[in-house]
């Protein structure tokens, strides 16, 4: 039984980066000074992951404001109003599809940092899942949402893998958040991405997925995550897909009890005898930087325990 461990999603900015970012936006420091601090912050977060021995090293994505903003730079999509991101005190720019989007090759390469990740490790990246992307967007002028999103995400995934990412995490909080997610829509969207099935993983959070396992197991993906703040380990059924446990709570500064988590995850392994992964439940940028680092280190220690 194989055990993987990695962090997922957008990482928080340290105090120094936050300060220099504000100074840069105010015109008080040059772009070169800003870039030096940003680059050092990216390198530091990568080093922490490598030191923890994670299976995959996540692109920090600390210069991403949300999952959708980069796509609003494409022709056909504009950044709409600031909108609350689910039931959180965070906001995103609602994407507005004014016409069928024209994908620009180089978008992912320009907005990511694979060049900082050592070549002897496996890099991983987070992108918006097509279902959540669709649910949180507006489509105008007769744009077909399914065709637009499936084509857009196909091209983004194709580029991500072409530049060297080993896996891509597709963030799908809408699946967990909605009481009755549209199974037909989900299956349709992911069937268009089946060329990448063995290397894409769905990340769910902000809700219980106990009664949605049939949907998750039908998607053309390698595996899916479960937010243990909402779904108990005991209620998780065995699956032919990789099950990823969101054991680190990114919305609570309280440090987890590693012994309790170890016991819970070990119980699932004994019951189901399948491969698993451990990660954080949602983006760590909900947390102060120092707390996030403590939790990353805890995840690394848990991975070592589970591997024996």
Tab-separated table of C-alpha atoms in Angstrom:
chain	number	residue	atom	x	y	z
A	1	UNK	CA	0.000	0.000	0.000
A	2	UNK	CA	1.589	3.228	-1.160
A	3	UNK	CA	1.303	6.470	0.817
A	4	UNK	CA	1.837	9.888	-0.761
A	5	UNK	CA	2.005	13.284	0.868
A	6	UNK	CA	1.977	16.780	-0.569
A	7	UNK	CA	0.502	20.214	-0.050
A	8	UNK	CA	-2.193	21.554	-2.348
A	9	UNK	CA	-3.308	25.002	-3.400
A	10	UNK	CA	-2.171	28.589	-3.067
A	11	UNK	CA	0.410	29.211	-0.334
A	12	UNK	CA	0.434	32.236	2.008
A	13	UNK	CA	2.815	35.177	1.734
A	14	UNK	CA	5.273	35.886	4.526
A	15	UNK	CA	5.318	39.252	6.296
A	16	UNK	CA	8.323	40.488	4.350
A	17	UNK	CA	6.691	39.752	1.011
A	18	UNK	CA	3.416	41.354	2.078
A	19	UNK	CA	5.293	44.515	3.095
A	20	UNK	CA	7.353	44.769	-0.086
A	21	UNK	CA	4.277	44.012	-2.216
A	22	UNK	CA	2.449	46.995	-0.725
A	23	UNK	CA	5.502	49.191	-1.263
A	24	UNK	CA	5.753	48.027	-4.870
A	25	UNK	CA	2.079	48.761	-5.556
A	26	UNK	CA	2.581	52.215	-4.021
A	27	UNK	CA	5.556	52.862	-6.303
A	28	UNK	CA	8.042	52.989	-3.428
A	29	UNK	CA	10.303	50.168	-4.638
A	30	UNK	CA	11.332	49.036	-8.103
A	31	UNK	CA	10.078	45.911	-9.824
A	32	UNK	CA	13.549	44.383	-9.498
A	33	UNK	CA	13.467	44.763	-5.704
A	34	UNK	CA	9.961	43.307	-5.570
A	35	UNK	CA	10.920	40.371	-7.812
A	36	UNK	CA	13.974	39.567	-5.674
A	37	UNK	CA	11.813	39.248	-2.540
A	38	UNK	CA	9.118	37.284	-4.380
A	39	UNK	CA	11.654	34.887	-5.883
A	40	UNK	CA	13.305	34.302	-2.495
A	41	UNK	CA	9.891	33.571	-0.942
A	42	UNK	CA	9.101	31.057	-3.685
A	43	UNK	CA	12.458	29.330	-3.226
A	44	UNK	CA	12.010	29.148	0.562
A	45	UNK	CA	8.601	27.440	0.322
A	46	UNK	CA	9.936	24.952	-2.210
A	47	UNK	CA	12.886	24.160	0.075
A	48	UNK	CA	10.566	23.495	3.023
A	49	UNK	CA	8.627	20.975	0.941
A	50	UNK	CA	11.791	19.240	-0.254
A	51	UNK	CA	13.107	19.018	3.322
A	52	UNK	CA	9.852	17.347	4.374
A	53	UNK	CA	10.270	14.663	1.743
A	54	UNK	CA	6.918	15.197	0.061
A	55	UNK	CA	6.020	12.960	-2.858
A	56	UNK	CA	5.320	15.995	-5.031
A	57	UNK	CA	6.602	19.537	-4.657
A	58	UNK	CA	3.846	22.086	-5.121
A	59	UNK	CA	4.357	25.305	-7.017
A	60	UNK	CA	3.883	27.937	-4.255
A	61	UNK	CA	1.605	30.111	-6.453
A	62	UNK	CA	1.985	32.882	-3.854
A	63	UNK	CA	1.500	35.561	-6.503
A	64	UNK	CA	-1.932	34.198	-7.471
A	65	UNK	CA	-4.857	36.218	-6.144
A	66	UNK	CA	-7.355	33.452	-6.876
A	67	UNK	CA	-7.678	30.464	-9.202
A	68	UNK	CA	-9.511	32.303	-11.967
A	69	UNK	CA	-7.673	35.612	-12.352
A	70	UNK	CA	-5.024	34.385	-14.785
A	71	UNK	CA	-7.705	33.200	-17.199
A	72	UNK	CA	-9.300	36.642	-17.339
A	73	UNK	CA	-6.213	37.773	-19.251
A	74	UNK	CA	-7.371	35.700	-22.219
A	75	UNK	CA	-9.380	37.176	-25.066
A	76	UNK	CA	-13.055	36.480	-24.463
A	77	UNK	CA	-12.941	36.494	-20.648
A	78	UNK	CA	-12.943	39.571	-18.456
A	79	UNK	CA	-12.547	40.024	-14.713
A	80	UNK	CA	-15.892	40.891	-13.190
A	81	UNK	CA	-16.793	42.231	-9.742
A	82	UNK	CA	-15.177	41.136	-6.516
A	83	UNK	CA	-17.314	38.286	-5.218
A	84	UNK	CA	-17.246	36.407	-1.919
A	85	UNK	CA	-15.581	33.009	-2.244
A	86	UNK	CA	-18.133	30.636	-0.753
A	87	UNK	CA	-18.682	31.358	2.966
A	88	UNK	CA	-15.258	32.864	3.570
A	89	UNK	CA	-13.932	36.336	4.171
A	90	UNK	CA	-12.015	36.119	0.894
A	91	UNK	CA	-12.980	37.297	-2.565
A	92	UNK	CA	-12.330	36.519	-6.219
A	93	UNK	CA	-12.946	38.364	-9.455
A	94	UNK	CA	-15.930	36.665	-11.077
A	95	UNK	CA	-14.944	35.544	-14.601
A	96	UNK	CA	-17.270	36.816	-17.313
A	97	UNK	CA	-17.168	34.892	-20.591
A	98	UNK	CA	-18.147	37.498	-23.176
A	99	UNK	CA	-17.240	35.219	-26.082
A	100	UNK	CA	-15.668	31.815	-26.618
A	101	UNK	CA	-12.216	32.124	-24.984
A	102	UNK	CA	-9.080	32.085	-27.090
A	103	UNK	CA	-6.383	30.185	-25.224
A	104	UNK	CA	-2.916	31.720	-25.325
A	105	UNK	CA	-0.040	29.258	-25.305
A	106	UNK	CA	2.393	30.294	-22.594
A	107	UNK	CA	-0.272	31.379	-20.091
A	108	UNK	CA	0.569	28.632	-17.592
A	109	UNK	CA	4.316	28.948	-18.164
A	110	UNK	CA	4.158	32.700	-17.543
A	111	UNK	CA	2.155	32.376	-14.314
A	112	UNK	CA	3.917	29.452	-12.659
A	113	UNK	CA	7.346	28.776	-11.181
A	114	UNK	CA	8.476	25.330	-12.261
A	115	UNK	CA	11.925	26.733	-13.033
A	116	UNK	CA	12.533	27.090	-9.271
A	117	UNK	CA	11.640	23.465	-8.488
A	118	UNK	CA	14.627	21.071	-8.446
A	119	UNK	CA	14.745	18.719	-11.401
A	120	UNK	CA	15.162	15.621	-9.236
A	121	UNK	CA	11.689	15.987	-7.668
A	122	UNK	CA	8.177	15.772	-9.096
A	123	UNK	CA	6.368	19.138	-9.419
A	124	UNK	CA	2.629	19.531	-8.922
A	125	UNK	CA	0.313	22.460	-9.677
A	126	UNK	CA	-3.168	23.597	-8.650
A	127	UNK	CA	-5.755	24.833	-11.151
A	128	UNK	CA	-9.489	25.470	-10.911
A	129	UNK	CA	-11.690	22.467	-11.541
A	130	UNK	CA	-13.993	22.955	-14.550
A	131	UNK	CA	-17.188	22.390	-12.547
A	132	UNK	CA	-16.387	25.023	-9.911
A	133	UNK	CA	-15.047	27.335	-12.624
A	134	UNK	CA	-18.379	27.036	-14.433
A	135	UNK	CA	-20.455	27.514	-11.283
A	136	UNK	CA	-18.584	30.672	-10.271
A	137	UNK	CA	-18.564	32.329	-13.714
A	138	UNK	CA	-20.995	34.251	-15.916
A	139	UNK	CA	-21.546	33.317	-19.568
A	140	UNK	CA	-22.862	35.922	-21.984
A	141	UNK	CA	-23.738	36.196	-25.669
A	142	UNK	CA	-24.645	32.550	-26.067
A	143	UNK	CA	-21.291	31.129	-24.970
A	144	UNK	CA	-21.687	27.389	-24.282
A	145	UNK	CA	-20.390	26.914	-20.691
A	146	UNK	CA	-19.487	23.231	-21.055
A	147	UNK	CA	-17.684	23.641	-24.359
A	148	UNK	CA	-15.911	26.811	-23.201
A	149	UNK	CA	-14.693	25.353	-19.899
A	150	UNK	CA	-13.751	21.922	-21.202
A	151	UNK	CA	-11.752	23.444	-24.071
A	152	UNK	CA	-10.104	26.024	-21.822
A	153	UNK	CA	-9.071	23.530	-19.155
A	154	UNK	CA	-7.931	20.975	-21.722
A	155	UNK	CA	-5.513	23.531	-23.153
A	156	UNK	CA	-4.339	24.632	-19.695
A	157	UNK	CA	-3.685	21.040	-18.631
A	158	UNK	CA	-1.928	20.243	-21.891
A	159	UNK	CA	0.434	23.158	-21.338
A	160	UNK	CA	1.012	22.353	-17.655
A	161	UNK	CA	2.132	18.826	-18.476
A	162	UNK	CA	4.156	19.947	-21.481
A	163	UNK	CA	6.301	22.257	-19.335
A	164	UNK	CA	7.034	19.541	-16.796
A	165	UNK	CA	4.358	19.260	-14.098
A	166	UNK	CA	3.870	15.632	-13.016
A	167	UNK	CA	0.361	16.063	-11.628
A	168	UNK	CA	-2.313	18.758	-11.587
A	169	UNK	CA	-4.794	19.245	-8.753
A	170	UNK	CA	-8.176	20.502	-9.934
A	171	UNK	CA	-9.894	22.365	-7.105
A	172	UNK	CA	-13.599	21.552	-6.915
A	173	UNK	CA	-15.108	22.991	-3.728
A	174	UNK	CA	-18.487	23.269	-5.466
A	175	UNK	CA	-18.834	19.475	-5.479
A	176	UNK	CA	-18.634	19.344	-1.695
A	177	UNK	CA	-20.441	22.622	-1.057
A	178	UNK	CA	-23.539	21.945	-3.155
A	179	UNK	CA	-26.225	19.739	-1.633
A	180	UNK	CA	-26.917	18.068	-4.964
A	181	UNK	CA	-24.115	18.601	-7.497
A	182	UNK	CA	-25.029	18.012	-11.130
A	183	UNK	CA	-23.610	14.562	-11.840
A	184	UNK	CA	-24.310	14.663	-15.573
A	185	UNK	CA	-22.569	18.023	-15.897
A	186	UNK	CA	-19.562	16.832	-13.902
A	187	UNK	CA	-19.187	13.634	-15.894
A	188	UNK	CA	-19.520	15.575	-19.144
A	189	UNK	CA	-16.848	18.107	-18.174
A	190	UNK	CA	-14.353	15.515	-16.995
A	191	UNK	CA	-14.927	13.188	-19.927
A	192	UNK	CA	-13.431	15.953	-22.074
A	193	UNK	CA	-10.256	15.793	-19.947
A	194	UNK	CA	-9.836	12.007	-20.005
A	195	UNK	CA	-6.602	12.286	-22.000
A	196	UNK	CA	-5.027	13.420	-18.707
A	197	UNK	CA	-6.954	11.040	-16.435
A	198	UNK	CA	-3.920	9.352	-14.877
A	199	UNK	CA	-2.369	12.661	-13.815
A	200	UNK	CA	-5.253	14.824	-12.579
A	201	UNK	CA	-6.744	14.789	-9.094
A	202	UNK	CA	-9.909	16.432	-7.839
A	203	UNK	CA	-9.619	18.397	-4.587
A	204	UNK	CA	-12.902	18.889	-2.705
A	205	UNK	CA	-13.559	20.986	0.388
A	206	UNK	CA	-16.121	23.231	2.144
A	207	UNK	CA	-18.568	20.351	2.524
A	208	UNK	CA	-19.336	16.702	3.190
A	209	UNK	CA	-18.849	14.262	0.302
A	210	UNK	CA	-20.023	11.095	2.066
A	211	UNK	CA	-23.092	10.851	-0.197
A	212	UNK	CA	-21.232	12.003	-3.317
A	213	UNK	CA	-18.730	9.169	-3.620
A	214	UNK	CA	-20.632	7.685	-6.572
A	215	UNK	CA	-20.081	10.928	-8.485
A	216	UNK	CA	-16.400	11.190	-7.565
A	217	UNK	CA	-15.732	7.576	-8.485
A	218	UNK	CA	-17.288	8.071	-11.910
A	219	UNK	CA	-15.084	11.010	-12.906
A	220	UNK	CA	-12.199	10.478	-15.327
A	221	UNK	CA	-9.514	11.321	-12.751
A	222	UNK	CA	-6.757	9.514	-10.865
A	223	UNK	CA	-8.159	10.311	-7.452
A	224	UNK	CA	-10.093	12.704	-5.243
A	225	UNK	CA	-9.696	14.346	-1.862
A	226	UNK	CA	-11.926	14.355	1.186
A	227	UNK	CA	-12.013	17.242	3.658
A	228	UNK	CA	-11.863	15.568	7.066
A	229	UNK	CA	-13.302	18.674	8.706
A	230	UNK	CA	-16.612	17.745	7.062
A	231	UNK	CA	-16.423	14.027	6.268
A	232	UNK	CA	-15.380	11.390	8.807
A	233	UNK	CA	-12.822	8.757	7.876
A	234	UNK	CA	-15.233	6.032	8.994
A	235	UNK	CA	-17.785	7.124	6.383
A	236	UNK	CA	-15.308	6.992	3.499
A	237	UNK	CA	-15.814	3.923	1.344
A	238	UNK	CA	-13.047	1.987	-0.349
A	239	UNK	CA	-12.297	3.048	-3.909
A	240	UNK	CA	-10.328	1.917	-6.937
A	241	UNK	CA	-9.197	5.527	-7.232
A	242	UNK	CA	-6.554	7.197	-5.096
A	243	UNK	CA	-8.203	8.625	-1.975
A	244	UNK	CA	-6.563	11.805	-0.684
A	245	UNK	CA	-7.276	12.780	2.903
A	246	UNK	CA	-7.360	16.498	3.693
A	247	UNK	CA	-5.926	16.023	7.177
A	248	UNK	CA	-4.553	19.543	7.683
A	249	UNK	CA	-7.200	22.181	8.397
A	250	UNK	CA	-6.192	25.327	6.527
A	251	UNK	CA	-8.980	27.374	8.105
A	252	UNK	CA	-8.013	26.880	11.732
A	253	UNK	CA	-4.805	28.030	13.419
A	254	UNK	CA	-5.047	25.185	15.945
A	255	UNK	CA	-2.301	22.650	15.270
A	256	UNK	CA	-3.619	19.151	14.632
A	257	UNK	CA	-3.096	16.131	16.892
A	258	UNK	CA	-0.748	13.988	14.815
A	259	UNK	CA	-1.495	10.851	16.843
A	260	UNK	CA	-5.228	11.166	16.227
A	261	UNK	CA	-4.769	11.720	12.494
A	262	UNK	CA	-2.338	8.811	12.279
A	263	UNK	CA	-4.866	6.539	13.955
A	264	UNK	CA	-7.701	7.637	11.669
A	265	UNK	CA	-5.781	7.289	8.420
A	266	UNK	CA	-4.205	3.997	9.493
A	267	UNK	CA	-7.683	2.639	10.173
A	268	UNK	CA	-8.722	3.375	6.597
A	269	UNK	CA	-5.565	1.743	5.224
A	270	UNK	CA	-6.210	-1.430	7.205
A	271	UNK	CA	-9.832	-1.520	6.078
A	272	UNK	CA	-9.377	-0.754	2.391
A	273	UNK	CA	-5.831	-1.939	1.607
A	274	UNK	CA	-5.472	0.698	-1.123
A	275	UNK	CA	-3.104	3.533	-1.938
A	276	UNK	CA	-3.775	6.829	-0.191
A	277	UNK	CA	-2.408	10.354	-0.001
A	278	UNK	CA	-2.451	13.004	2.719
A	279	UNK	CA	-2.667	16.734	2.172
A	280	UNK	CA	-4.271	19.933	3.443
A	281	UNK	CA	-8.012	20.353	3.026
A	282	UNK	CA	-7.993	23.757	1.321
A	283	UNK	CA	-5.594	26.583	0.452
A	284	UNK	CA	-3.053	27.317	3.155
A	285	UNK	CA	-3.226	31.024	2.348
A	286	UNK	CA	-6.206	31.186	4.706
A	287	UNK	CA	-3.598	30.931	7.491
A	288	UNK	CA	-0.838	33.224	8.780
A	289	UNK	CA	2.456	32.246	7.162
A	290	UNK	CA	4.147	30.908	10.307
A	291	UNK	CA	1.149	28.732	11.191
A	292	UNK	CA	1.011	27.393	7.641
A	293	UNK	CA	4.676	26.389	7.848
A	294	UNK	CA	4.081	24.610	11.173
A	295	UNK	CA	1.259	22.657	9.560
A	296	UNK	CA	3.345	21.809	6.498
A	297	UNK	CA	6.015	20.390	8.812
A	298	UNK	CA	3.383	18.403	10.701
A	299	UNK	CA	2.184	16.938	7.405
A	300	UNK	CA	5.758	15.945	6.620
A	301	UNK	CA	6.130	14.226	9.994
A	302	UNK	CA	2.839	12.400	9.487
A	303	UNK	CA	3.982	11.185	6.074
A	304	UNK	CA	7.155	9.756	7.609
A	305	UNK	CA	5.088	7.974	10.295
A	306	UNK	CA	2.711	6.452	7.761
A	307	UNK	CA	5.563	5.275	5.562
A	308	UNK	CA	7.143	3.601	8.572
